[in-house]
XYZ file of C-alpha atoms in Angstrom:
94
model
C 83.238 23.808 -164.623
C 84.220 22.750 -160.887
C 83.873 26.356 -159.668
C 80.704 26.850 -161.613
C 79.023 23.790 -159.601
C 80.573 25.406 -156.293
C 78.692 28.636 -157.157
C 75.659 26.818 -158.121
C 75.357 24.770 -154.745
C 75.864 27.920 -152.949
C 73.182 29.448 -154.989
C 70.669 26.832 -154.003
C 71.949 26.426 -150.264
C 71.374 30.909 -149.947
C 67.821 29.912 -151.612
C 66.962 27.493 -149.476
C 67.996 29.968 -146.652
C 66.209 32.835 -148.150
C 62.858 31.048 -148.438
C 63.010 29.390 -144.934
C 63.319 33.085 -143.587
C 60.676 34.618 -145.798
C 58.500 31.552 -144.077
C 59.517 32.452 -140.499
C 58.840 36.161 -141.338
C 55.137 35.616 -142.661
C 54.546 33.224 -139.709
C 56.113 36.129 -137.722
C 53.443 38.884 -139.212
C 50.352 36.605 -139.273
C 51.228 36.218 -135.351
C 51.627 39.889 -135.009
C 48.457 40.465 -136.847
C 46.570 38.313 -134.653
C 47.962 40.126 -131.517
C 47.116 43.134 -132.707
C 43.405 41.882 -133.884
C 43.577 40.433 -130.584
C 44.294 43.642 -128.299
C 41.717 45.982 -130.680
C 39.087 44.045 -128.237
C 38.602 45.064 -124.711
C 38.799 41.376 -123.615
C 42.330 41.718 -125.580
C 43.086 44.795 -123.894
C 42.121 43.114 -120.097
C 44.548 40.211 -120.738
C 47.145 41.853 -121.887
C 47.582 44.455 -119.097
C 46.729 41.159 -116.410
C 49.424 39.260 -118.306
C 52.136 42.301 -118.414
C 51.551 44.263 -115.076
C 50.152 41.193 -112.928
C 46.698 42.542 -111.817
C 43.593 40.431 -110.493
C 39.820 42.221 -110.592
C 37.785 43.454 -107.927
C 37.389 39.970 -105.910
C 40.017 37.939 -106.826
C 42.797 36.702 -105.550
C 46.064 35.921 -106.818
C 48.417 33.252 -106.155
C 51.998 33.870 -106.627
C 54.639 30.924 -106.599
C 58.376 31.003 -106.292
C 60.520 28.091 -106.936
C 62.593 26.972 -103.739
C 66.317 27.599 -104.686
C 67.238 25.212 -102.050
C 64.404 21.941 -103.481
C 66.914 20.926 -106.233
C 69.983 20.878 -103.737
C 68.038 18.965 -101.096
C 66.792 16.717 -103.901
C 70.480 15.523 -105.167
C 71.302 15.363 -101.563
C 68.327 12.490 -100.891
C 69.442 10.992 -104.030
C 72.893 10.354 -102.903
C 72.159 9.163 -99.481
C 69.881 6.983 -100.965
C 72.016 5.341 -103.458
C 74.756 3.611 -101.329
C 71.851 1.809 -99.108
C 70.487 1.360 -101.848
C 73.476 -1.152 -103.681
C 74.801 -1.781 -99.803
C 71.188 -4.017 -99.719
C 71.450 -5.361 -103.012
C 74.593 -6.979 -102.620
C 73.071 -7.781 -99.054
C 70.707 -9.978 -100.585
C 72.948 -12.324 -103.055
């Protein structure tokens, strides 16, 4: 009887799984459907080759920005300098 209720929760738990996945897979395909509805316009067709190949039109200009490797070290950097003044004037002031 034990191993019966074993197989039976294990049953339910690969259910469970199995449904959740055949959810993620239709949310999958309605998403794909879209894209594809969505590049079978020439507006669709536009964005998509701006998005994947980074082109502007006639007249515009584009604006690229790239992250300073260097911000995030000089940031922890301030941050520790700053701390010990920081608690040096604290106790300072009691």
């Amino acid at each position: 009887m034990v191993e019966l209720a074993g197989k039976m929760q294990d049953t339910i738990k690969n259910r469970r799984i199995a449904e959740n996945k055949a959810l993620e897979l239709q949310i999958e395909k309605e998403n794909l459907l879209l894209d594809i509805a969505n590049l079978n316009t020439s507006k669709g067709i536009e964005e998509s080759i701006r998005d994947r190949f980074g082109l502007a039109k006639e007249g515009e200009e584009m604006i690229i920005i790239v992250e300073d490797k260097n911000l995030n070290e000089n940031v922890e950097n301030s941050e520790k300098k700053s701390f010990f003044p920081f608690l040096k004037n604290l106790f300072k002031n009691i």
